Tab-separated table of C-alpha atoms in Angstrom:
chain	number	residue	atom	x	y	z
A	76	UNK	CA	0.089	0.127	-0.036
A	77	UNK	CA	1.705	3.224	-1.369
A	78	UNK	CA	0.643	6.077	0.979
A	79	UNK	CA	1.551	8.573	-1.777
A	80	UNK	CA	-0.930	6.845	-4.050
A	81	UNK	CA	-3.618	4.818	-2.170
A	82	UNK	CA	-5.778	7.880	-0.991
A	83	UNK	CA	-6.670	8.622	-4.608
A	84	UNK	CA	-8.522	5.331	-4.907
A	85	UNK	CA	-11.275	7.178	-2.702
A	86	UNK	CA	-11.855	9.516	-5.716
A	87	UNK	CA	-14.739	8.201	-7.986
A	88	UNK	CA	-13.355	9.673	-11.018
A	89	UNK	CA	-9.826	8.187	-10.387
A	90	UNK	CA	-11.452	4.710	-10.040
A	91	UNK	CA	-13.193	5.445	-13.362
A	92	UNK	CA	-10.173	6.685	-15.036
A	93	UNK	CA	-8.154	3.391	-13.956
A	94	UNK	CA	-10.950	1.405	-15.214
A	95	UNK	CA	-11.097	3.128	-18.612
A	96	UNK	CA	-7.264	2.669	-18.944
A	97	UNK	CA	-7.779	-1.063	-18.215
A	98	UNK	CA	-10.667	-1.344	-20.757
A	99	UNK	CA	-8.675	0.742	-23.224
A	100	UNK	CA	-11.073	3.563	-23.654
A	101	UNK	CA	-9.754	6.710	-25.205
A	102	UNK	CA	-9.355	9.617	-25.449
A	103	UNK	CA	-9.968	10.562	-21.947
A	104	UNK	CA	-10.615	13.977	-20.855
A	105	UNK	CA	-9.674	15.203	-17.346
A	106	UNK	CA	-10.059	18.409	-15.981
A	107	UNK	CA	-9.185	20.133	-12.581
A	108	UNK	CA	-5.499	19.201	-12.298
A	109	UNK	CA	-3.122	22.159	-11.717
A	110	UNK	CA	0.606	22.247	-12.952
A	111	UNK	CA	1.636	21.498	-9.340
A	112	UNK	CA	-0.093	18.064	-9.203
A	113	UNK	CA	0.764	16.617	-12.510
A	114	UNK	CA	4.098	15.002	-11.438
A	115	UNK	CA	2.300	13.147	-8.507
A	116	UNK	CA	-0.695	12.315	-10.651
A	117	UNK	CA	1.180	10.933	-13.330
A	118	UNK	CA	3.361	8.899	-10.914
A	119	UNK	CA	0.024	7.636	-9.391
A	120	UNK	CA	-1.336	6.398	-12.588
A	121	UNK	CA	1.903	4.583	-13.359
A	122	UNK	CA	1.849	2.886	-9.989
A	123	UNK	CA	-1.756	1.712	-10.433
A	124	UNK	CA	-1.387	0.597	-13.933
A	125	UNK	CA	2.188	-0.502	-14.421
A	126	UNK	CA	1.987	0.838	-18.120
A	127	UNK	CA	4.475	3.007	-20.021
A	128	UNK	CA	3.313	6.524	-19.888
A	129	UNK	CA	4.527	9.166	-22.202
A	130	UNK	CA	3.902	12.587	-20.728
A	131	UNK	CA	3.848	15.592	-23.131
A	132	UNK	CA	4.197	19.158	-21.604
A	133	UNK	CA	3.747	22.378	-23.496
A	134	UNK	CA	7.387	23.418	-23.230
A	135	UNK	CA	10.809	22.481	-21.869
A	136	UNK	CA	10.375	24.375	-18.750
A	137	UNK	CA	7.053	22.523	-17.642
A	138	UNK	CA	8.342	19.184	-18.835
A	139	UNK	CA	11.468	19.504	-16.637
A	140	UNK	CA	9.206	20.509	-13.657
A	141	UNK	CA	7.117	17.532	-13.903
A	142	UNK	CA	10.207	15.092	-14.559
A	143	UNK	CA	11.571	16.542	-11.401
A	144	UNK	CA	8.520	16.152	-9.587
A	145	UNK	CA	8.184	12.351	-10.430
A	146	UNK	CA	12.011	11.879	-10.087
A	147	UNK	CA	11.924	13.152	-6.462
A	148	UNK	CA	9.341	10.470	-5.901
A	149	UNK	CA	11.162	7.635	-7.517
A	150	UNK	CA	14.133	8.475	-10.030
A	151	UNK	CA	14.355	5.125	-11.336
A	152	UNK	CA	10.812	5.026	-12.947
A	153	UNK	CA	11.349	8.180	-14.905
A	154	UNK	CA	13.376	9.458	-17.986
A	155	UNK	CA	13.394	12.928	-19.655
A	156	UNK	CA	13.450	13.000	-23.446
A	157	UNK	CA	14.751	16.279	-24.509
A	158	UNK	CA	14.300	18.350	-27.576
A	159	UNK	CA	17.516	18.505	-29.810
A	160	UNK	CA	18.087	21.689	-31.943
A	161	UNK	CA	18.510	21.298	-35.605
A	162	UNK	CA	22.339	21.620	-36.695
A	163	UNK	CA	23.158	23.364	-39.790
A	164	UNK	CA	26.750	22.805	-39.849
A	165	UNK	CA	29.016	19.785	-40.577
A	166	UNK	CA	30.407	19.560	-36.985
A	167	UNK	CA	29.679	17.541	-34.083
A	168	UNK	CA	26.714	19.056	-32.061
A	169	UNK	CA	27.399	20.672	-28.746
A	170	UNK	CA	24.191	18.864	-27.482
A	171	UNK	CA	25.890	15.330	-27.672
A	172	UNK	CA	24.421	14.696	-24.034
A	173	UNK	CA	20.942	15.514	-25.106
A	174	UNK	CA	21.100	12.831	-27.850
A	175	UNK	CA	22.549	10.440	-25.311
A	176	UNK	CA	19.624	10.998	-23.101
A	177	UNK	CA	17.235	10.291	-25.955
A	178	UNK	CA	19.053	7.068	-26.818
A	179	UNK	CA	18.579	5.813	-23.183
A	180	UNK	CA	15.058	6.269	-23.499
A	181	UNK	CA	14.852	4.706	-26.817
A	182	UNK	CA	17.193	1.837	-25.361
A	183	UNK	CA	14.537	1.173	-22.310
A	184	UNK	CA	11.697	0.797	-24.488
A	185	UNK	CA	13.670	-1.595	-26.635
A	186	UNK	CA	14.294	-3.688	-23.596
A	187	UNK	CA	10.439	-3.405	-22.818
A	188	UNK	CA	11.014	-1.543	-19.545
A	189	UNK	CA	7.947	-0.109	-17.983
A	190	UNK	CA	8.580	3.644	-17.099
A	191	UNK	CA	7.562	7.261	-17.534
A	192	UNK	CA	8.984	9.371	-20.300
A	193	UNK	CA	8.467	13.215	-20.045
A	194	UNK	CA	8.948	15.149	-23.104
A	195	UNK	CA	7.743	18.191	-25.420
A	196	UNK	CA	6.168	17.949	-28.930
A	197	UNK	CA	9.303	19.361	-30.498
A	198	UNK	CA	11.136	16.535	-28.990
A	199	UNK	CA	9.007	13.885	-30.473
A	200	UNK	CA	9.069	15.392	-33.893
A	201	UNK	CA	12.627	14.465	-34.520
A	202	UNK	CA	13.030	11.463	-36.895
A	203	UNK	CA	14.796	8.417	-35.393
A	204	UNK	CA	16.028	4.995	-36.446
A	205	UNK	CA	13.312	2.310	-37.275
A	206	UNK	CA	12.732	0.478	-34.001
A	207	UNK	CA	13.389	-2.766	-35.613
A	208	UNK	CA	16.712	-1.787	-37.193
A	209	UNK	CA	17.800	-0.176	-33.627
A	210	UNK	CA	17.003	-3.430	-32.005
A	211	UNK	CA	18.934	-5.586	-34.550
A	212	UNK	CA	21.798	-3.278	-34.616
A	213	UNK	CA	22.437	-3.703	-31.035
A	214	UNK	CA	25.332	-5.861	-29.861
A	215	UNK	CA	25.341	-8.246	-26.873
A	216	UNK	CA	28.503	-9.675	-25.647
A	217	UNK	CA	28.766	-12.243	-22.864
A	218	UNK	CA	31.205	-14.696	-21.337
A	219	UNK	CA	30.555	-17.147	-24.151
A	220	UNK	CA	31.107	-14.581	-27.187
A	221	UNK	CA	33.681	-15.234	-29.735
A	222	UNK	CA	35.098	-11.908	-30.774
A	223	UNK	CA	36.695	-10.928	-34.397
A	224	UNK	CA	38.205	-7.674	-33.399
A	225	UNK	CA	38.077	-6.498	-37.060
A	226	UNK	CA	34.317	-7.508	-37.369
A	227	UNK	CA	33.752	-5.789	-33.885
A	228	UNK	CA	35.344	-2.651	-35.137
A	229	UNK	CA	33.208	-2.433	-38.079
A	230	UNK	CA	30.059	-3.003	-36.306
A	231	UNK	CA	30.952	-0.375	-33.587
A	232	UNK	CA	31.688	2.323	-36.478
A	233	UNK	CA	28.226	1.437	-38.109
A	234	UNK	CA	26.774	2.294	-34.701
A	235	UNK	CA	28.658	5.538	-34.792
A	236	UNK	CA	31.003	4.725	-32.178
A	237	UNK	CA	34.396	6.587	-32.400
A	238	UNK	CA	37.777	4.880	-32.202
A	239	UNK	CA	40.141	6.743	-29.576
A	240	UNK	CA	43.380	5.698	-28.013
A	241	UNK	CA	41.875	5.931	-24.423
A	242	UNK	CA	38.234	6.292	-23.895
A	243	UNK	CA	37.054	9.652	-22.144
A	244	UNK	CA	33.285	9.622	-22.594
A	245	UNK	CA	30.263	7.715	-23.897
A	246	UNK	CA	30.256	6.698	-27.447
A	247	UNK	CA	33.877	5.802	-27.860
A	248	UNK	CA	35.827	2.488	-28.025
A	249	UNK	CA	39.803	1.587	-27.753
A	250	UNK	CA	41.682	-1.410	-28.603
A	251	UNK	CA	45.058	-2.428	-27.119
A	252	UNK	CA	46.066	-5.690	-28.230
A	253	UNK	CA	43.555	-8.274	-26.638
A	254	UNK	CA	42.021	-5.528	-24.315
A	255	UNK	CA	39.033	-3.668	-25.682
A	256	UNK	CA	37.236	-0.823	-23.827
A	257	UNK	CA	33.935	0.327	-24.824
A	258	UNK	CA	31.486	2.980	-23.319
A	259	UNK	CA	28.019	2.288	-24.433
A	260	UNK	CA	25.770	5.057	-24.405
A	261	UNK	CA	23.125	3.809	-22.292
A	262	UNK	CA	25.517	2.704	-19.483
A	263	UNK	CA	26.937	4.697	-16.571
A	264	UNK	CA	30.306	3.162	-16.672
A	265	UNK	CA	32.607	1.938	-19.639
A	266	UNK	CA	33.200	-1.841	-20.156
A	267	UNK	CA	36.647	-3.582	-20.673
A	268	UNK	CA	36.959	-6.814	-22.237
A	269	UNK	CA	39.985	-8.956	-21.922
A	270	UNK	CA	40.281	-11.635	-24.670
A	271	UNK	CA	42.278	-14.903	-24.757
A	272	UNK	CA	42.845	-15.435	-28.273
A	273	UNK	CA	39.160	-14.715	-29.724
A	274	UNK	CA	37.363	-15.781	-26.620
A	275	UNK	CA	36.115	-13.395	-23.761
A	276	UNK	CA	38.260	-13.948	-20.812
A	277	UNK	CA	36.681	-11.247	-18.394
A	278	UNK	CA	34.030	-8.463	-18.575
A	279	UNK	CA	34.220	-5.741	-16.172
A	280	UNK	CA	33.082	-2.198	-15.686
A	281	UNK	CA	35.787	0.527	-14.636
A	282	UNK	CA	36.183	3.946	-13.435
A	283	UNK	CA	37.161	6.078	-16.358
A	284	UNK	CA	39.147	8.367	-14.169
A	285	UNK	CA	41.083	5.887	-12.311
A	286	UNK	CA	40.901	2.930	-14.801
A	287	UNK	CA	40.290	0.750	-11.771
A	288	UNK	CA	37.831	-2.141	-12.002
A	289	UNK	CA	34.459	-1.359	-10.513
A	290	UNK	CA	32.754	-4.827	-10.828
A	291	UNK	CA	32.699	-8.027	-13.123
A	292	UNK	CA	29.536	-8.516	-15.396
A	293	UNK	CA	28.386	-11.471	-17.231
A	294	UNK	CA	27.182	-9.644	-20.235
A	295	UNK	CA	26.447	-6.117	-21.583
A	296	UNK	CA	24.861	-4.554	-24.645
A	297	UNK	CA	26.086	-1.872	-26.908
A	298	UNK	CA	23.254	0.305	-28.492
A	299	UNK	CA	23.651	2.681	-31.433
A	300	UNK	CA	25.621	5.760	-30.538
A	301	UNK	CA	23.352	7.928	-32.668
A	302	UNK	CA	19.484	8.069	-32.888
A	303	UNK	CA	19.602	7.943	-36.627
A	304	UNK	CA	21.811	5.293	-37.938
A	305	UNK	CA	21.393	4.322	-41.708
A	306	UNK	CA	21.405	1.238	-44.001
A	307	UNK	CA	23.387	0.864	-47.159
A	308	UNK	CA	20.022	1.000	-49.251
A	309	UNK	CA	18.947	4.404	-47.213
A	310	UNK	CA	22.433	5.784	-47.961
A	311	UNK	CA	22.121	5.059	-51.507
A	312	UNK	CA	18.705	6.882	-51.529
A	313	UNK	CA	20.088	9.896	-49.800
A	314	UNK	CA	23.067	10.123	-52.212
A	315	UNK	CA	20.603	9.986	-55.051
A	316	UNK	CA	18.350	12.818	-53.654
A	317	UNK	CA	21.331	14.879	-52.563
A	318	UNK	CA	22.939	14.631	-55.800
A	319	UNK	CA	19.804	15.775	-57.521
A	320	UNK	CA	19.607	19.002	-55.352
A	321	UNK	CA	23.153	19.898	-55.902
A	322	UNK	CA	23.174	19.578	-59.752
A	323	UNK	CA	19.975	21.730	-59.638
A	324	UNK	CA	21.607	24.208	-57.529
A	325	UNK	CA	24.475	24.304	-59.879
A	326	UNK	CA	22.573	24.342	-63.097
A	327	UNK	CA	19.500	26.666	-61.747
A	328	UNK	CA	21.072	28.945	-59.021
A	329	UNK	CA	18.453	30.855	-57.043
A	330	UNK	CA	18.467	34.542	-56.537
A	331	UNK	CA	19.280	35.511	-52.910
A	332	UNK	CA	20.882	32.373	-51.922
A	333	UNK	CA	24.737	31.680	-51.753
A	334	UNK	CA	24.731	28.817	-54.390
A	335	UNK	CA	28.475	28.550	-54.439
A	336	UNK	CA	28.724	27.851	-50.837
A	337	UNK	CA	25.834	25.541	-50.978
A	338	UNK	CA	27.173	23.343	-53.980
A	339	UNK	CA	30.676	23.237	-52.331
A	340	UNK	CA	29.600	22.071	-49.058
A	341	UNK	CA	27.209	19.479	-50.261
A	342	UNK	CA	29.601	18.079	-52.895
A	343	UNK	CA	32.026	17.504	-49.874
A	344	UNK	CA	29.275	15.738	-47.999
A	345	UNK	CA	28.471	13.491	-51.033
A	346	UNK	CA	32.375	12.984	-51.340
A	347	UNK	CA	32.231	11.801	-47.705
A	348	UNK	CA	29.249	9.532	-48.461
A	349	UNK	CA	31.136	7.791	-51.416
A	350	UNK	CA	34.186	7.103	-49.603
A	351	UNK	CA	32.267	5.814	-46.445
A	352	UNK	CA	33.607	8.833	-44.305
A	353	UNK	CA	32.074	9.655	-40.970
A	354	UNK	CA	29.513	12.610	-41.305
A	355	UNK	CA	28.899	14.163	-37.995
A	356	UNK	CA	25.582	15.704	-38.710
A	357	UNK	CA	22.898	13.567	-39.819
A	358	UNK	CA	20.581	16.253	-39.930
A	359	UNK	CA	22.044	16.799	-43.497
A	360	UNK	CA	20.794	13.592	-44.379
A	361	UNK	CA	17.573	12.790	-42.863
A	362	UNK	CA	15.390	15.015	-45.109
A	363	UNK	CA	16.177	12.641	-47.871
A	364	UNK	CA	14.494	9.544	-46.387
A	365	UNK	CA	10.981	8.321	-47.066
A	366	UNK	CA	8.513	7.957	-44.223
A	367	UNK	CA	9.136	4.200	-44.298
A	368	UNK	CA	12.717	4.522	-43.478
A	369	UNK	CA	12.378	6.386	-40.083
A	370	UNK	CA	10.230	6.150	-36.816
A	371	UNK	CA	9.164	8.490	-34.271
A	372	UNK	CA	9.560	8.051	-30.551
A	373	UNK	CA	5.947	6.886	-30.246
A	374	UNK	CA	6.442	4.131	-32.596
A	375	UNK	CA	8.778	2.682	-29.785
A	376	UNK	CA	5.931	2.577	-27.166
A	377	UNK	CA	4.255	-0.850	-26.385
A	378	UNK	CA	0.752	-1.284	-27.698
A	379	UNK	CA	-1.777	0.614	-25.737
A	380	UNK	CA	0.544	2.703	-23.737
A	381	UNK	CA	-0.702	5.765	-21.749
A	382	UNK	CA	-0.057	9.276	-23.428
A	383	UNK	CA	-0.825	11.987	-20.924
A	384	UNK	CA	-0.967	15.518	-22.601
A	385	UNK	CA	-0.683	18.576	-20.498
A	386	UNK	CA	-3.670	20.531	-22.231
A	387	UNK	CA	-3.675	19.428	-26.053
A	388	UNK	CA	-4.858	22.909	-27.145
A	389	UNK	CA	-2.060	24.717	-25.324
A	390	UNK	CA	0.630	22.112	-26.491
A	391	UNK	CA	-0.588	22.644	-30.028
A	392	UNK	CA	-0.327	26.377	-29.924
A	393	UNK	CA	3.162	26.413	-28.186
A	394	UNK	CA	4.425	23.988	-30.688
A	395	UNK	CA	3.151	26.331	-33.622
A	396	UNK	CA	5.102	29.207	-32.149
A	397	UNK	CA	8.268	26.953	-32.034
A	398	UNK	CA	7.609	25.910	-35.661
A	399	UNK	CA	7.232	29.413	-36.812
A	400	UNK	CA	10.606	30.132	-35.188
A	401	UNK	CA	12.241	27.118	-36.797
A	402	UNK	CA	10.841	27.987	-40.325
A	403	UNK	CA	12.180	31.286	-39.997
A	404	UNK	CA	15.756	30.115	-38.903
A	405	UNK	CA	15.543	27.609	-41.741
A	406	UNK	CA	14.986	30.214	-44.455
A	407	UNK	CA	17.761	32.213	-43.106
A	408	UNK	CA	20.109	29.255	-43.216
A	409	UNK	CA	18.843	28.528	-46.924
A	410	UNK	CA	19.531	32.180	-47.822
A	411	UNK	CA	23.286	31.653	-46.334
A	412	UNK	CA	23.920	28.400	-48.375
A	413	UNK	CA	23.872	26.139	-45.295
A	414	UNK	CA	21.169	23.979	-46.175
A	415	UNK	CA	18.682	23.285	-49.093
A	416	UNK	CA	14.932	23.962	-48.621
A	417	UNK	CA	14.468	20.093	-48.499
A	418	UNK	CA	16.004	20.243	-45.055
A	419	UNK	CA	12.884	21.777	-43.682
A	420	UNK	CA	11.645	18.041	-43.555
A	421	UNK	CA	14.255	17.071	-40.990
A	422	UNK	CA	11.355	17.038	-38.455
A	423	UNK	CA	8.040	15.433	-38.642
A	424	UNK	CA	4.847	17.311	-38.911
A	425	UNK	CA	2.985	17.911	-35.619
A	426	UNK	CA	-0.111	16.267	-37.296
A	427	UNK	CA	1.951	12.923	-37.190
A	428	UNK	CA	2.337	13.466	-33.662
A	429	UNK	CA	-1.123	13.777	-32.904
A	430	UNK	CA	-2.135	10.829	-35.007
A	431	UNK	CA	0.157	8.614	-33.201
A	432	UNK	CA	-1.078	9.876	-29.606
A	433	UNK	CA	-4.570	8.625	-30.694
A	434	UNK	CA	-3.057	5.082	-31.304
A	435	UNK	CA	-2.590	4.969	-27.408
A	436	UNK	CA	-4.763	5.484	-24.503
A	437	UNK	CA	-4.898	9.395	-24.674
A	438	UNK	CA	-5.506	11.539	-21.556
A	439	UNK	CA	-6.057	15.193	-22.212
A	440	UNK	CA	-5.511	17.084	-18.763
A	441	UNK	CA	-6.536	20.640	-18.217
A	442	UNK	CA	-6.862	22.877	-15.127
A	443	UNK	CA	-9.871	24.385	-16.460
A	444	UNK	CA	-12.854	23.053	-18.478
A	445	UNK	CA	-12.252	23.620	-22.269
A	446	UNK	CA	-13.060	21.950	-25.523
A	447	UNK	CA	-10.253	20.981	-28.191
A	448	UNK	CA	-11.036	19.973	-31.631
A	449	UNK	CA	-7.784	17.921	-31.633
A	450	UNK	CA	-8.952	15.100	-29.394
A	451	UNK	CA	-12.684	14.117	-29.159
A	452	UNK	CA	-13.174	12.450	-25.783
A	453	UNK	CA	-15.074	9.236	-24.996
A	454	UNK	CA	-15.109	10.158	-21.339
A	455	UNK	CA	-14.966	13.268	-19.249
A	456	UNK	CA	-13.679	13.309	-15.751
A	457	UNK	CA	-12.786	15.808	-13.028
A	458	UNK	CA	-10.422	15.649	-10.394
A	459	UNK	CA	-10.412	18.860	-8.227
A	460	UNK	CA	-6.960	20.117	-7.151
A	461	UNK	CA	-5.669	23.424	-5.728
A	462	UNK	CA	-2.312	24.911	-4.687
A	463	UNK	CA	-1.027	24.335	-1.103
A	464	UNK	CA	0.401	27.453	0.678
A	465	UNK	CA	3.953	27.814	0.510
A	466	UNK	CA	5.340	28.407	4.231
A	467	UNK	CA	8.596	29.573	3.242
A	468	UNK	CA	10.392	28.089	6.278
A	469	UNK	CA	7.836	29.564	8.675
A	470	UNK	CA	7.289	26.876	11.076
A	471	UNK	CA	4.955	28.709	13.436
A	472	UNK	CA	2.405	29.234	10.581
A	473	UNK	CA	3.120	25.649	9.221
A	474	UNK	CA	2.500	24.278	12.668
A	475	UNK	CA	-0.867	26.051	13.114
A	476	UNK	CA	-2.026	25.107	9.663
A	477	UNK	CA	-1.235	21.642	10.217
A	478	UNK	CA	-2.982	21.483	13.663
A	479	UNK	CA	-6.271	22.952	11.580
A	480	UNK	CA	-5.927	20.248	8.894
A	481	UNK	CA	-5.441	17.530	11.193
A	482	UNK	CA	-8.527	18.663	13.395
A	483	UNK	CA	-10.513	18.895	9.975
A	484	UNK	CA	-9.850	15.220	9.171
A	485	UNK	CA	-7.207	15.683	6.449
A	486	UNK	CA	-4.659	13.435	5.502
A	487	UNK	CA	-1.310	15.502	5.287
A	488	UNK	CA	2.050	14.518	3.923
A	489	UNK	CA	4.942	16.803	4.319
A	490	UNK	CA	8.173	16.540	2.249
A	491	UNK	CA	10.906	17.739	4.469
A	492	UNK	CA	13.579	17.416	1.885
A	493	UNK	CA	16.073	15.418	4.327
A	494	UNK	CA	16.115	12.992	6.950
A	495	UNK	CA	17.404	15.489	9.451
A	496	UNK	CA	14.697	17.962	8.622
A	497	UNK	CA	12.207	15.154	8.885
A	498	UNK	CA	13.205	14.208	12.294
A	499	UNK	CA	13.221	17.618	13.356
A	500	UNK	CA	9.632	18.329	12.207
A	501	UNK	CA	8.690	14.979	13.844
A	502	UNK	CA	9.759	15.746	17.300
A	503	UNK	CA	8.183	19.158	17.016
A	504	UNK	CA	4.820	17.830	16.170
A	505	UNK	CA	4.985	15.159	18.805
A	506	UNK	CA	5.291	17.985	21.269
A	507	UNK	CA	2.330	19.539	20.018
A	508	UNK	CA	0.469	16.058	20.153
A	509	UNK	CA	-0.214	15.990	16.551
A	510	UNK	CA	-0.837	12.442	15.246
A	511	UNK	CA	2.481	12.116	13.264
A	512	UNK	CA	4.679	9.396	11.868
A	513	UNK	CA	7.794	9.218	9.764
A	514	UNK	CA	7.717	7.568	6.408
A	515	UNK	CA	10.519	4.973	6.508
A	516	UNK	CA	9.206	3.378	3.272
A	517	UNK	CA	6.028	3.679	0.886
A	518	UNK	CA	4.102	0.906	2.617
A	519	UNK	CA	2.180	2.876	5.105
A	520	UNK	CA	-1.684	3.180	5.689
A	521	UNK	CA	-2.133	6.919	6.321
A	522	UNK	CA	-5.109	7.495	8.538
A	523	UNK	CA	-7.593	10.359	8.697
A	524	UNK	CA	-6.138	13.245	10.722
A	525	UNK	CA	-2.623	11.821	10.371
A	526	UNK	CA	0.462	13.639	9.364
A	527	UNK	CA	3.281	11.704	7.593
A	528	UNK	CA	6.693	13.417	7.262
A	529	UNK	CA	8.831	12.192	4.276
A	530	UNK	CA	12.480	12.953	3.803
A	531	UNK	CA	11.641	13.257	0.067
A	532	UNK	CA	11.512	16.581	-1.899
A	533	UNK	CA	8.925	18.254	-3.747
A	534	UNK	CA	9.134	21.809	-5.270
A	535	UNK	CA	5.271	22.684	-4.802
A	536	UNK	CA	2.428	21.704	-2.694
A	537	UNK	CA	-0.956	20.816	-3.597
A	538	UNK	CA	-4.472	19.488	-2.533
A	539	UNK	CA	-6.704	16.928	-3.666
A	540	UNK	CA	-9.906	18.759	-2.205
A	541	UNK	CA	-12.565	16.131	-2.520
A	542	UNK	CA	-10.560	13.458	-0.308
A	543	UNK	CA	-8.948	16.108	1.875
A	544	UNK	CA	-5.523	14.724	0.955
A	545	UNK	CA	-2.796	17.376	1.159
A	546	UNK	CA	0.922	17.653	0.180
A	547	UNK	CA	2.947	20.312	1.973
A	548	UNK	CA	6.696	21.049	1.097
A	549	UNK	CA	8.748	22.319	3.784
A	550	UNK	CA	12.290	23.438	2.617
């Protein structure tokens, strides 16, 4: 019995929501949830359904707020899938860590983990490797593996891993005789293979700074280092399309565009492709793929996952503003001779994102009652939440408020932020004869008029009014 979740089952509309999810009824319209309560509510749905949840916020700020709220309750069950800016230059993106975070999400979905993904529409519009290709390209090495170093090197390069003398970061590998160091992008530590001839002798993780071993492991997986990897057939298609655009620019130069720069730049990229050289910026290549050549993250979701959208109308409008900015920048880059007009197709249209939302169990959540043409609900529910008072470390006011809430029959959870603060609050409440307990784990049956103090952290407090269930943050 998870005390953070269990009281919600006293809400009739919450029980209907869980039943609707179980029966695959969708879309579901839910109003009354304020921003401060979204992280907890999504966490509650996850705990009661054990389904993958894709939570879509209107922008990066709100997405990070929701992610942090869920992470503060259980960091293992949530991942942030960030947006990645379009790269107009043939250099490594400075957003390498962003791509690795995205790949981590892709990898967990491939492994069929159940978890929560928090993201934005623009992050979802990025085209990524087909799910089947990503899965089939991954390499598993165990103690029984036989390693051909030359073959492994070719496979790692196909997965966009960089060969170096000594690995310093994720996405690199190094070979020294019969010792192979690899830092898979989805792992927290690099792995060292020691071979006896072509057989695996030992596999262990190690500290990248000290080079000392951490632990022996039986096996590990190497996933692609980039979210988009190409087959030979796709590369031929890309070369054909890119050549067509380069020839057209040479023969029919457009006024107001730096055609010489454009042609020179993409002739060089074509030369890289012909000679099987590394191209750091796949954004130059992605627009020449057909729709059947790529997936979106939603294609990685298990069937009938939950897609929780924070106000579909606001999400759509905010995304429209972002796309206008994107198109303005794209026009500028076309005029500079950095890209072709074709490169506006580096991202998928928002209509594709909405269509894929409808393939799953869609929940459209708004704080106020409103209509949207984008999702026509089959069920309408209301769960009323309000913002809790921020006490700003004013203990006297907090104490009097908690006394009143307890007297009025509330169930109160206080997030103290640390074990020391939790114990301090507990001692003070005991002196005031307030029925209080400290949460040593989640398996607590919280009683009416009881106060539970947790050492967990939460940025903002909120209240489920209809069941007198209150969360207070005391930093």
